[in-house]
């Protein structure tokens, strides 16, 4: 039973704090003092080792149930706490709320005094100059008033003398009226001067408040920038410290025992525990796999990552043949993916080195927090010399996976290959921190590899706001791929989130299997300081619309402090009844494996209350492995072999093709200043075309308001209702390759 002690405004006592899924809640000594809640492992640690502190002035206090409550300051720190009883929890909640109220009040008073004491010299000078000007003007007014008074007195004297003369009664009356008006004028001018003096006195009295008002917004902004920069530096230091520490190699095979053993042998701090808690909530596996006998491979949810692959290819094949009655389908499923040694056209293998131009990204992006990225004007310094249409075409880097999937007789094995293709499309992004060029409306990109690789692809930018591109691919190996992707993006200050919107369709002609899926979220980290890095996170459902089979993939978010394999992807392939047949595992930047499920059963409940499923599987077999990186890749924007060839000039392409875009070509050749100017010219030309289109539509509709986007019609794609998703999407209507054969491009707009 913990005790809660009170001494003036200090509260002390024992609480249970959540650490991670291995240790659970641990007893900690908490001290609440001066608006700060700190904790220690023991009371003896109070004199030398504080395990963590949270400022209540910016914290939220939430009650979960009779004994549990949460304290969080917006995501940076979160304490999940539990008292021994409801009464004790309430005593802590009361003490915390009172301390928070005092802390908020003290912070406000401190801010007020700091604002008054720390006004900048510049603003003081401005206010003093203003006051001097006002004083000068009031002195001028005072001089004028003295002159008016002097001349008014003389005028009244003259009028009085006239009154004393013997004049007709009518003249005397008029002179008296003039005298009264002169007196009234003098009184009014005196009142005006007095009002000006009062105004000057008021301005002098409240000059400090003026300074505070002028500085308030500026200081708020400076504080925010300093806070963000400090957080980024701390984050960068943690990253360096983590990378310098001894960690488990990614290729190691973990078991449940090894995880527990390593945890028990190391005295982990609670700071690590807190980071594990958030990652563990997201990474906790909904399944584990176990070993049946020596022929099988033991794996748990913590190592279903494709980090290991036991046995030779022949061993794997024999195991598969022993467990499957369909020899032909199993043989097709275990073939390793590799480039077919077909005769290929010789393509370029390098581009000019990336210039070493330094530019502060934060200086541009700090004004864009919360805005849509596509609406932020960005210099080419942050781009790579490819357009978004070309990046979309890079999804075909490992098209061989679909070629092999088309040969599968078993729909579930085919689904494994489609899932591997889905994951492989992200492998080229791991070091690609450059932003692709936003395509102009009507811009196209073709990739004709029909002769040497068996497919050809056409992309077109079908919408500008919101930006959207349509993509269609035909393969002579019996599959068709199509997608319409719109990009939604938000800059959050320290990281950039890119959310692709739209559905990808893949149809296999022979079997009639039609698969659909969506893309996961891409995040660019360390926008402020530190080295930029890319992460993919989210969940994907790949559905066979014919058989209702499904593959559920999970891209685990990367964490510096996680003991799991980095960039992990796991998945389960199930039939229409929900029965699991294959377990997929691997990483999106390296390789994917699959394991056949022999048996499944219900296991223990996870820490969040969900029941785990235990799968008994064969050893994993490799589905896909990333190509080796090119030499000098870092000086060529980390392009792959395919990416290097995408912007290579080719004869016969449409005049709207991305290869012909001048600013992109200038950037590739290292002429960045010229590229920036050309980019501005193209964007202004696009805006002028948009305004003309809106004007033409307005004339045709008698002045009614219609957007330029609604009146635009793409050249090679048309809008149709998708029969599977019921969405209105752009589908290839044909005609491009026929126009290319005839070299008839008269319908293409002049966009460059």
XYZ file of C-alpha atoms in Angstrom:
752
model
C 0.000 0.000 0.000
C 1.599 3.238 -1.089
C 1.466 6.377 0.996
C 0.802 9.905 -0.202
C 2.720 12.495 1.798
C 2.059 16.213 1.717
C 4.478 18.940 2.668
C 3.306 22.441 1.698
C 2.912 22.205 -2.111
C 4.916 18.988 -2.460
C 3.237 15.593 -2.869
C 5.090 12.286 -2.732
C 4.026 8.700 -3.035
C 4.211 5.356 -4.799
C 2.468 4.772 -8.121
C 2.682 2.034 -10.724
C 4.014 3.225 -14.114
C 3.621 1.321 -17.384
C 7.016 0.529 -18.968
C 6.570 -1.994 -21.806
C 4.844 -5.236 -22.769
C 7.551 -7.369 -21.208
C 7.783 -5.674 -17.815
C 4.279 -4.237 -17.634
C 3.583 -1.865 -14.707
C 6.520 -1.132 -12.387
C 6.418 0.517 -8.949
C 7.971 4.021 -8.965
C 8.362 6.836 -6.427
C 6.679 10.040 -7.681
C 7.285 13.594 -6.459
C 4.999 16.517 -7.387
C 6.593 19.908 -6.713
C 6.428 23.394 -8.272
C 4.263 22.223 -11.158
C 6.647 19.377 -12.082
C 5.928 15.665 -11.699
C 9.140 13.620 -11.385
C 9.690 9.946 -10.699
C 12.443 7.691 -9.360
C 12.882 3.975 -9.037
C 13.353 4.267 -5.281
C 13.193 6.994 -2.654
C 16.965 6.735 -2.327
C 17.384 7.940 -5.911
C 15.825 11.342 -5.141
C 19.179 12.868 -4.314
C 20.976 11.938 -7.545
C 18.987 10.188 -10.337
C 15.681 11.458 -11.708
C 14.187 9.024 -14.237
C 11.833 11.542 -15.862
C 9.980 14.811 -15.376
C 6.841 16.230 -16.982
C 5.714 19.879 -16.820
C 2.075 20.053 -15.753
C 1.602 23.541 -17.207
C 1.324 22.001 -20.676
C 0.056 18.541 -19.694
C -3.323 16.850 -20.062
C -4.613 14.656 -17.234
C -7.030 11.892 -18.256
C -8.762 9.334 -16.026
C -9.059 5.869 -17.612
C -10.827 3.800 -14.948
C -11.062 3.413 -11.179
C -7.297 3.210 -10.640
C -5.628 4.173 -13.933
C -4.913 7.643 -15.303
C -2.734 9.196 -18.026
C -0.580 12.329 -18.037
C 0.573 13.576 -21.446
C 2.063 16.808 -22.761
C 1.056 16.406 -26.389
C 2.949 13.305 -27.467
C 6.519 14.039 -26.392
C 5.939 12.490 -22.961
C 3.136 10.253 -21.783
C 2.889 8.523 -18.399
C 0.414 5.659 -17.970
C -0.051 5.430 -14.189
C -2.017 3.233 -11.806
C -2.815 3.828 -8.150
C -3.404 1.070 -5.630
C -6.997 2.162 -5.033
C -9.657 4.499 -6.361
C -9.331 6.759 -3.303
C -5.600 7.137 -3.791
C -6.061 7.791 -7.515
C -8.517 10.584 -6.702
C -6.091 12.148 -4.216
C -3.407 12.201 -6.914
C -5.811 13.622 -9.534
C -6.811 16.425 -7.144
C -3.195 17.246 -6.316
C -2.223 17.182 -9.996
C -5.086 19.455 -11.073
C -4.264 21.988 -8.341
C -0.567 21.903 -9.257
C -1.424 22.332 -12.936
C -3.615 25.382 -12.227
C -0.822 26.987 -10.189
C 1.765 26.166 -12.854
C -0.354 27.731 -15.600
C -0.860 30.867 -13.505
C 2.854 31.128 -12.643
C 3.804 30.667 -16.293
C 1.406 33.423 -17.373
C 2.808 35.814 -14.746
C 6.353 34.900 -15.726
C 5.576 35.520 -19.400
C 4.076 38.935 -18.594
C 7.102 40.047 -16.583
C 9.505 38.645 -19.145
C 7.689 40.443 -21.942
C 8.010 43.765 -20.135
C 11.678 43.280 -19.241
C 12.904 41.782 -22.527
C 11.488 44.215 -25.099
C 13.924 44.631 -27.933
C 15.960 47.796 -28.347
C 14.596 48.187 -31.866
C 10.997 48.469 -30.727
C 11.979 50.857 -27.928
C 13.663 53.103 -30.474
C 10.617 52.999 -32.738
C 8.263 53.979 -29.918
C 10.610 56.722 -28.710
C 10.862 58.148 -32.223
C 7.079 58.135 -32.489
C 6.739 59.918 -29.158
C 9.316 62.545 -30.214
C 7.372 63.178 -33.417
C 4.120 63.518 -31.496
C 5.779 65.935 -29.046
C 7.054 68.043 -31.925
C 3.610 68.190 -33.504
C 1.995 69.143 -30.196
C 4.568 71.927 -29.792
C 3.661 73.185 -33.273
C 0.018 73.133 -32.300
C 0.848 75.002 -29.105
C 2.680 77.711 -31.085
C -0.317 78.052 -33.392
C -2.550 78.307 -30.341
C -0.416 81.119 -28.917
C -0.660 82.998 -32.210
C -4.401 82.444 -32.363
C -4.732 83.658 -28.770
C -2.569 86.717 -29.489
C -4.474 87.706 -32.609
C -7.775 86.865 -30.963
C -6.992 89.180 -28.052
C -6.116 91.980 -30.479
C -9.288 91.359 -32.394
C -11.397 91.484 -29.223
C -9.657 94.701 -28.181
C -10.480 96.255 -31.538
C -14.066 95.123 -31.302
C -14.360 96.526 -27.776
C -13.122 99.878 -29.020
C -15.702 99.786 -31.774
C -18.413 99.068 -29.191
C -17.434 102.218 -27.280
C -17.872 104.371 -30.379
C -21.209 105.881 -31.066
C -22.518 103.735 -33.877
C -25.991 102.909 -35.058
C -27.746 100.282 -32.939
C -27.558 97.725 -35.757
C -23.772 98.066 -36.085
C -23.247 97.706 -32.337
C -25.255 94.506 -32.305
C -23.199 92.964 -35.110
C -19.908 93.942 -33.467
C -21.077 92.252 -30.269
C -21.826 89.021 -32.176
C -18.393 89.035 -33.791
C -16.781 89.511 -30.374
C -18.663 86.504 -28.984
C -17.612 84.308 -31.929
C -13.968 85.311 -31.494
C -14.150 84.322 -27.825
C -15.726 80.975 -28.742
C -12.987 80.326 -31.338
C -10.278 80.978 -28.757
C -11.913 78.584 -26.260
C -12.186 75.863 -28.924
C -8.545 76.172 -29.948
C -7.485 75.970 -26.278
C -9.561 72.787 -25.874
C -7.932 71.254 -28.947
C -4.439 71.937 -27.612
C -5.354 70.492 -24.213
C -6.661 67.337 -25.892
C -3.394 66.961 -27.830
C -1.429 67.318 -24.584
C -3.584 64.648 -22.962
C -2.989 62.344 -25.945
C 0.771 62.787 -25.706
C 0.728 62.128 -21.957
C -1.337 58.976 -22.526
C 1.087 57.762 -25.218
C 4.052 58.295 -22.895
C 2.289 56.553 -20.019
C 1.423 53.470 -22.049
C 4.603 53.185 -24.149
C 5.583 49.884 -22.490
C 2.238 48.338 -23.340
C 2.712 49.470 -26.939
C 6.093 47.776 -27.013
C 4.608 44.559 -25.653
C 1.813 44.591 -28.234
C 4.280 45.151 -31.075
C 6.558 42.343 -29.864
C 4.010 39.731 -28.844
C 3.544 37.903 -32.145
C 7.233 38.129 -33.023
C 8.335 36.628 -29.715
C 5.740 33.882 -29.934
C 7.119 32.903 -33.310
C 10.721 33.050 -32.150
C 9.893 30.862 -29.136
C 8.209 28.312 -31.374
C 11.167 28.185 -33.754
C 13.647 27.852 -30.886
C 11.579 25.084 -29.288
C 11.306 23.157 -32.529
C 14.993 23.537 -33.222
C 15.904 22.407 -29.694
C 13.654 19.363 -30.004
C 15.210 18.543 -33.350
C 18.722 18.797 -31.910
C 17.771 16.528 -29.029
C 16.257 14.093 -31.514
C 19.437 14.189 -33.589
C 21.594 13.556 -30.499
C 19.429 10.579 -29.578
C 19.796 9.253 -33.105
C 23.589 9.535 -32.941
C 23.698 7.975 -29.490
C 21.526 5.102 -30.627
C 23.570 4.447 -33.756
C 26.752 4.540 -31.707
C 25.424 2.000 -29.211
C 25.687 -1.750 -29.576
C 22.474 -3.049 -31.155
C 21.328 -6.394 -32.425
C 22.257 -6.875 -36.102
C 19.256 -6.852 -38.453
C 20.176 -10.272 -39.794
C 19.984 -11.978 -36.400
C 17.194 -14.465 -35.726
C 15.326 -13.724 -32.521
C 13.253 -16.152 -30.495
C 11.006 -15.553 -27.547
C 13.704 -16.754 -25.185
C 16.372 -14.536 -26.672
C 14.174 -11.480 -26.402
C 13.414 -12.117 -22.774
C 17.004 -12.985 -22.032
C 18.355 -9.806 -23.506
C 15.771 -7.808 -21.618
C 16.615 -9.383 -18.343
C 20.363 -9.033 -18.717
C 20.261 -5.311 -19.437
C 19.229 -2.679 -16.918
C 16.990 -0.697 -19.250
C 16.110 2.839 -18.178
C 12.498 3.917 -17.970
C 13.139 6.387 -20.773
C 13.704 3.462 -23.129
C 10.682 1.748 -21.686
C 8.456 4.670 -22.552
C 9.564 4.651 -26.164
C 9.040 0.905 -26.310
C 5.526 1.347 -25.049
C 4.346 3.426 -27.973
C 6.121 1.279 -30.554
C 4.871 -1.898 -28.940
C 1.264 -0.739 -29.123
C 1.630 -0.336 -32.865
C 3.943 -3.288 -33.499
C 2.271 -5.956 -31.403
C 1.703 -8.891 -33.728
C -1.728 -10.415 -34.091
C -0.127 -13.767 -34.800
C 2.906 -15.835 -33.850
C 4.329 -18.930 -35.517
C 5.896 -21.915 -33.777
C 8.033 -24.904 -34.748
C 6.411 -28.327 -35.050
C 9.623 -30.402 -35.376
C 13.161 -30.125 -36.699
C 11.933 -29.634 -40.263
C 9.996 -26.529 -39.335
C 11.097 -23.029 -38.495
C 10.294 -21.468 -35.118
C 9.340 -17.786 -35.338
C 7.397 -15.386 -33.177
C 5.648 -12.106 -33.811
C 8.845 -10.255 -32.927
C 10.891 -11.867 -35.691
C 8.379 -12.385 -38.499
C 10.401 -9.991 -40.550
C 12.189 -11.944 -43.214
C 15.463 -11.224 -41.497
C 16.454 -14.875 -41.707
C 15.987 -17.636 -44.237
C 17.129 -21.091 -43.187
C 18.178 -23.890 -45.496
C 19.214 -24.036 -49.112
C 16.940 -23.584 -52.070
C 16.851 -27.362 -52.633
C 15.905 -27.960 -48.979
C 13.088 -25.451 -49.228
C 11.815 -27.045 -52.406
C 11.799 -30.539 -50.892
C 9.919 -29.298 -47.827
C 7.369 -27.634 -50.025
C 6.881 -30.738 -52.126
C 6.424 -32.869 -49.007
C 3.691 -30.574 -47.675
C 1.781 -29.760 -50.849
C -0.233 -32.059 -53.094
C 0.000 -29.627 -56.003
C 3.611 -30.010 -57.154
C 3.377 -27.721 -60.150
C 1.895 -24.784 -58.228
C 4.377 -25.131 -55.358
C 7.278 -25.198 -57.792
C 6.101 -21.946 -59.366
C 5.780 -20.382 -55.944
C 9.358 -20.985 -54.861
C 11.090 -19.647 -57.975
C 13.400 -16.804 -57.049
C 12.720 -13.506 -58.786
C 15.493 -12.296 -61.042
C 15.877 -10.297 -64.222
C 15.320 -12.496 -67.278
C 18.449 -12.621 -69.410
C 16.605 -11.267 -72.459
C 18.388 -9.068 -74.950
C 17.900 -5.474 -73.831
C 18.496 -2.162 -75.463
C 21.565 -0.481 -74.032
C 20.487 2.376 -71.789
C 22.413 4.980 -69.864
C 23.897 4.012 -66.530
C 24.766 7.434 -65.114
C 23.677 11.066 -65.001
C 25.608 14.247 -64.058
C 26.568 14.325 -60.380
C 24.272 16.193 -58.048
C 25.734 19.666 -57.310
C 26.616 20.451 -53.729
C 24.334 23.452 -53.262
C 23.499 24.273 -49.649
C 20.040 25.610 -48.882
C 18.218 25.752 -45.565
C 14.997 23.788 -45.948
C 13.693 25.029 -42.596
C 13.951 28.666 -43.729
C 11.362 27.881 -46.403
C 9.234 25.251 -44.696
C 8.734 27.012 -41.355
C 6.118 29.269 -42.966
C 4.242 26.286 -44.374
C 3.344 24.257 -41.269
C -0.040 22.602 -41.754
C -0.308 23.539 -45.435
C -0.790 21.306 -48.471
C 2.639 20.536 -49.933
C 1.439 20.711 -53.547
C 0.524 24.368 -53.008
C 3.936 25.385 -51.628
C 6.277 26.950 -54.216
C 9.534 25.054 -53.820
C 12.857 25.681 -55.605
C 14.376 22.811 -57.577
C 17.084 22.536 -54.899
C 14.763 20.168 -53.025
C 13.735 18.189 -56.104
C 15.179 15.250 -57.942
C 15.288 15.358 -61.760
C 12.210 13.173 -62.223
C 8.520 14.007 -62.315
C 5.825 12.391 -60.209
C 4.696 10.508 -63.334
C 8.147 8.937 -63.596
C 8.163 8.105 -59.885
C 4.790 6.396 -60.385
C 6.276 4.380 -63.244
C 9.062 3.241 -60.897
C 6.480 0.958 -59.271
C 7.368 -1.364 -62.180
C 10.977 -1.784 -61.011
C 10.170 -5.400 -60.102
C 7.545 -6.154 -62.747
C 8.945 -9.713 -62.942
C 6.947 -10.485 -59.807
C 3.741 -9.982 -61.760
C 5.166 -11.964 -64.694
C 5.701 -14.914 -62.362
C 2.359 -14.371 -60.634
C 0.629 -14.752 -63.992
C 2.077 -18.295 -64.252
C 0.743 -19.384 -60.845
C -2.135 -21.841 -60.987
C -2.902 -21.414 -57.294
C -4.676 -18.103 -56.586
C -3.306 -17.897 -53.035
C 0.295 -18.284 -54.241
C -0.426 -15.680 -56.896
C -1.593 -13.368 -54.133
C 1.789 -13.818 -52.398
C 3.562 -12.513 -55.491
C 1.174 -9.576 -55.824
C 1.851 -8.731 -52.173
C 5.610 -8.899 -52.778
C 5.176 -6.579 -55.786
C 3.244 -4.157 -53.570
C 6.077 -4.084 -51.032
C 8.819 -3.879 -53.677
C 7.458 -0.582 -55.033
C 8.765 1.129 -51.879
C 12.305 -0.277 -52.038
C 13.533 2.538 -54.309
C 12.426 5.202 -51.799
C 14.627 4.306 -48.832
C 17.242 7.023 -49.553
C 15.245 9.137 -52.005
C 14.622 12.324 -49.998
C 14.290 14.563 -53.081
C 10.844 15.758 -54.089
C 9.751 14.830 -57.636
C 8.547 17.622 -59.931
C 4.824 18.271 -59.820
C 3.582 17.414 -63.335
C 1.876 20.095 -65.389
C -1.743 19.472 -66.327
C -1.717 17.341 -69.480
C 1.882 16.180 -68.965
C 2.487 12.542 -69.940
C 5.161 9.890 -69.548
C 5.519 6.682 -71.505
C 7.770 3.713 -70.821
C 7.843 1.307 -73.764
C 9.731 -1.844 -72.762
C 7.571 -4.250 -74.753
C 10.414 -5.735 -76.775
C 13.006 -6.337 -74.061
C 10.915 -6.638 -70.846
C 7.416 -7.354 -72.094
C 5.401 -4.342 -70.902
C 4.587 -0.755 -71.800
C 3.237 1.991 -69.579
C 1.528 5.364 -70.070
C 0.880 8.034 -67.391
C -0.991 11.316 -67.696
C -1.559 14.168 -65.237
C -5.369 14.329 -65.281
C -5.925 16.954 -62.572
C -3.896 19.840 -61.157
C -5.835 20.769 -57.986
C -5.986 18.315 -56.416
C -2.971 16.830 -58.242
C -3.831 13.421 -59.676
C -2.166 11.111 -62.197
C -3.626 8.162 -64.096
C -1.427 5.172 -64.993
C -2.016 2.187 -67.270
C 0.323 -0.772 -67.952
C -0.091 -3.689 -70.383
C 2.127 -6.773 -70.316
C 2.526 -9.467 -72.947
C 2.776 -11.954 -70.060
C -0.935 -11.704 -69.375
C -1.497 -8.945 -66.817
C -2.731 -5.353 -66.753
C -2.067 -2.752 -64.064
C -3.937 0.523 -63.649
C -4.138 3.177 -60.971
C -5.167 6.766 -60.369
C -3.162 8.315 -57.547
C -3.810 11.685 -55.935
C -1.290 12.954 -53.402
C -2.366 14.549 -50.132
C 0.480 15.899 -48.027
C 0.897 17.879 -44.846
C 3.959 19.505 -43.335
C 3.889 19.025 -39.563
C 6.986 20.999 -38.580
C 9.477 18.198 -37.911
C 8.230 15.714 -40.468
C 6.309 15.606 -43.731
C 3.454 13.155 -44.299
C 2.566 12.070 -47.841
C -0.718 10.183 -48.182
C -1.378 8.611 -51.615
C -5.097 8.433 -52.337
C -6.569 6.019 -54.866
C -6.864 2.325 -55.648
C -4.435 0.159 -57.626
C -5.878 -2.583 -59.844
C -4.042 -5.625 -61.221
C -5.854 -8.063 -63.520
C -4.544 -11.442 -64.702
C -6.129 -12.343 -68.018
C -5.880 -16.143 -67.978
C -7.295 -16.738 -64.489
C -9.536 -13.682 -64.346
C -8.210 -12.824 -60.881
C -8.531 -9.101 -60.214
C -6.638 -7.605 -57.266
C -7.090 -4.187 -55.643
C -5.100 -2.380 -52.955
C -4.043 1.070 -51.736
C -0.700 2.624 -50.845
C 0.586 3.337 -47.321
C 1.704 6.670 -45.863
C 5.214 7.928 -46.589
C 6.890 10.114 -43.936
C 9.984 12.290 -44.380
C 11.677 12.884 -41.011
C 14.187 15.475 -39.714
C 12.927 18.421 -41.757
C 14.448 20.936 -39.309
C 17.891 19.529 -38.520
C 19.613 16.216 -38.929
C 19.770 13.844 -41.862
C 16.534 13.399 -43.799
C 15.193 9.842 -43.816
C 12.140 8.083 -45.237
C 9.704 5.718 -43.539
C 6.645 3.817 -44.740
C 3.875 2.922 -42.319
C 0.294 1.718 -42.375
C -1.787 -1.326 -43.263
C -2.825 -2.629 -46.680
C -5.525 -5.097 -47.710
C -4.922 -6.767 -51.089
C -8.223 -8.326 -52.163
C -8.889 -10.802 -54.956
C -12.221 -9.534 -56.239
C -12.970 -12.867 -57.935
C -12.263 -15.346 -55.113
C -12.457 -12.912 -52.126
C -9.024 -14.121 -50.947
C -7.178 -11.429 -48.996
C -3.668 -10.517 -47.925
C -3.372 -8.173 -44.952
C 0.008 -6.385 -44.872
C 1.335 -4.260 -42.037
C 4.191 -1.770 -42.507
C 5.564 -1.160 -39.015
C 6.737 2.425 -38.323
C 10.455 2.666 -37.670
C 11.736 3.537 -34.194
C 15.293 4.186 -33.011
C 14.590 2.390 -29.756
C 12.760 -0.670 -31.044
C 14.601 -3.971 -30.795
C 12.690 -5.233 -33.805
C 13.946 -5.379 -37.366
C 13.854 -1.964 -39.034
C 11.317 -1.283 -41.815
C 9.506 -4.519 -41.043
C 6.560 -5.780 -43.089
C 4.369 -8.706 -42.036
C 1.292 -10.206 -43.642
C -1.219 -13.033 -43.663
C -2.726 -14.524 -46.844
C -6.201 -15.913 -46.150
C -8.928 -17.466 -48.267
C -12.506 -16.235 -48.508
C -13.416 -18.121 -45.299
C -10.662 -16.383 -43.315
C -8.380 -19.427 -43.100
C -4.690 -18.481 -43.234
C -2.568 -20.245 -45.871
C 0.651 -18.201 -45.990
C 2.587 -15.924 -43.658
C 4.550 -13.118 -45.337
C 7.505 -11.424 -43.675
C 10.395 -9.191 -44.575
C 11.378 -5.548 -44.957
C 10.233 -3.087 -47.577
C 13.814 -2.039 -48.369
C 15.443 -5.476 -48.658
C 13.413 -8.650 -49.269
C 10.177 -10.577 -48.657
C 9.629 -14.231 -47.730
C 6.600 -16.429 -47.414
C 5.878 -19.516 -45.304
C 3.118 -22.048 -45.817
C 0.792 -22.448 -42.822
C 0.339 -26.048 -41.663
C -1.830 -25.457 -38.623
C -3.243 -22.537 -36.618
C -4.599 -22.265 -33.090
C -5.617 -19.597 -30.599
C -2.919 -18.441 -28.211
C -2.741 -16.192 -25.171
C -4.209 -12.730 -25.069
C -1.903 -9.856 -25.930
C -1.241 -6.981 -23.531
C -4.033 -4.993 -25.187
C -6.547 -7.772 -24.666
C -6.595 -9.224 -28.193
C -6.211 -12.951 -28.635
C -3.156 -13.991 -30.625
C -3.249 -16.640 -33.302
C -0.456 -19.225 -33.304
C 0.580 -20.531 -36.749
C 2.629 -23.639 -37.405
C 4.544 -23.007 -40.647
C 7.232 -24.342 -42.922
C 10.508 -22.486 -43.264
C 10.386 -19.213 -45.131
C 11.124 -19.020 -48.860
C 12.275 -15.919 -50.628
C 9.784 -14.160 -52.889
C 11.691 -10.987 -53.701
C 15.032 -9.321 -52.994
C 16.075 -5.758 -53.784
C 18.653 -5.177 -56.503
C 22.110 -4.185 -55.377
C 22.630 -0.420 -55.205
C 24.573 1.167 -58.044
C 28.072 2.525 -57.599
C 28.129 6.271 -56.834
C 24.386 6.123 -56.209
C 24.653 8.828 -53.540
C 25.929 11.327 -56.140
C 23.082 10.425 -58.534
C 20.133 11.031 -56.169
C 20.215 7.313 -55.138
C 18.556 6.381 -58.438
C 18.149 2.730 -59.358
C 19.039 1.349 -62.792
C 15.462 1.902 -63.958
C 15.267 5.414 -62.504
C 18.476 6.443 -64.308
C 16.908 5.532 -67.643
C 13.532 7.192 -67.120
C 14.616 10.702 -68.119
C 16.817 9.551 -71.007
C 15.745 11.226 -74.252
C 13.923 8.964 -76.696
C 12.681 9.549 -80.223
C 9.000 9.591 -81.047
C 7.546 10.366 -77.609
C 4.629 12.796 -77.247
C 5.511 16.524 -77.020
C 3.968 16.488 -73.534
C 6.368 13.785 -72.270
C 8.225 14.508 -68.997
C 11.563 13.863 -70.732
C 11.020 17.099 -72.687
C 10.298 19.275 -69.653
C 13.006 21.996 -69.769
C 13.331 22.842 -66.047
C 13.711 19.166 -65.169
C 16.338 18.711 -67.887
C 18.270 21.795 -66.695
C 18.269 20.477 -63.145
C 19.580 17.083 -64.277
C 22.423 18.877 -66.079
C 23.324 20.834 -62.918
C 22.002 24.234 -64.109
C 19.832 24.803 -61.053
C 19.541 28.600 -61.224
C 18.270 28.404 -64.791
C 15.995 25.526 -63.794
C 14.392 27.660 -61.058
C 13.660 30.461 -63.515
C 12.298 28.012 -66.090
C 10.130 26.367 -63.437
C 8.572 29.737 -62.595
C 7.918 30.386 -66.291
C 6.176 27.030 -66.764
C 4.042 27.497 -63.669
C 3.001 30.986 -64.761
C 2.163 29.658 -68.232
C 0.008 26.963 -66.639
C -1.808 29.568 -64.520
C -2.460 31.703 -67.618
C -3.930 28.697 -69.460
C -6.102 27.958 -66.440
C -7.416 31.541 -66.311
C -8.213 31.447 -70.042
C -10.037 28.141 -69.633
C -12.109 29.569 -66.787
C -12.897 32.656 -68.887
C -13.984 30.529 -71.857
C -16.183 28.354 -69.649
C -17.731 31.455 -68.065
C -18.640 32.846 -71.505
C -20.221 29.578 -72.578
C -22.293 29.343 -69.378
C -23.512 32.973 -69.299
C -21.200 34.030 -66.499
C -21.945 31.122 -64.133
C -19.010 30.037 -61.998
C -17.305 26.822 -63.105
C -13.865 25.600 -62.126
C -11.209 25.100 -64.765
C -10.680 21.536 -63.503
C -14.293 20.552 -64.136
C -14.052 21.712 -67.757
C -10.713 20.002 -68.475
C -10.701 16.683 -70.337
C -7.568 14.487 -70.349
C -6.325 13.325 -73.728
C -5.691 9.621 -73.143
C -7.880 8.827 -70.114
C -11.588 9.246 -69.417
C -13.706 9.188 -66.268
C -15.699 6.045 -65.564
C -17.267 4.429 -62.543
C -15.049 1.691 -61.174
C -17.143 -1.509 -61.043
C -15.296 -2.724 -57.928
C -14.914 0.386 -55.760
C -17.795 2.435 -57.268
C -15.417 5.403 -57.411
C -15.312 7.778 -60.380
C -11.800 7.217 -61.764
C -9.792 7.930 -64.914
C -9.362 4.822 -67.090
C -7.182 4.526 -70.184
C -9.371 4.905 -73.287
C -6.685 3.928 -75.812
C -5.154 5.755 -78.739
C -1.734 6.720 -77.392
C 0.340 3.934 -78.936
C -1.550 4.276 -82.205
C -0.793 8.013 -82.253
C 2.864 7.282 -81.521
C 3.063 4.800 -84.380
C 1.656 7.419 -86.753
C 3.543 10.283 -85.026
C 0.249 12.164 -84.988
C 0.411 14.465 -81.947
C -1.833 17.284 -83.195
C -4.199 16.874 -80.225
C -1.431 17.363 -77.638
C -1.463 20.752 -75.852
C 1.583 23.050 -75.804
C 2.473 22.871 -72.117
C 6.257 23.411 -72.249
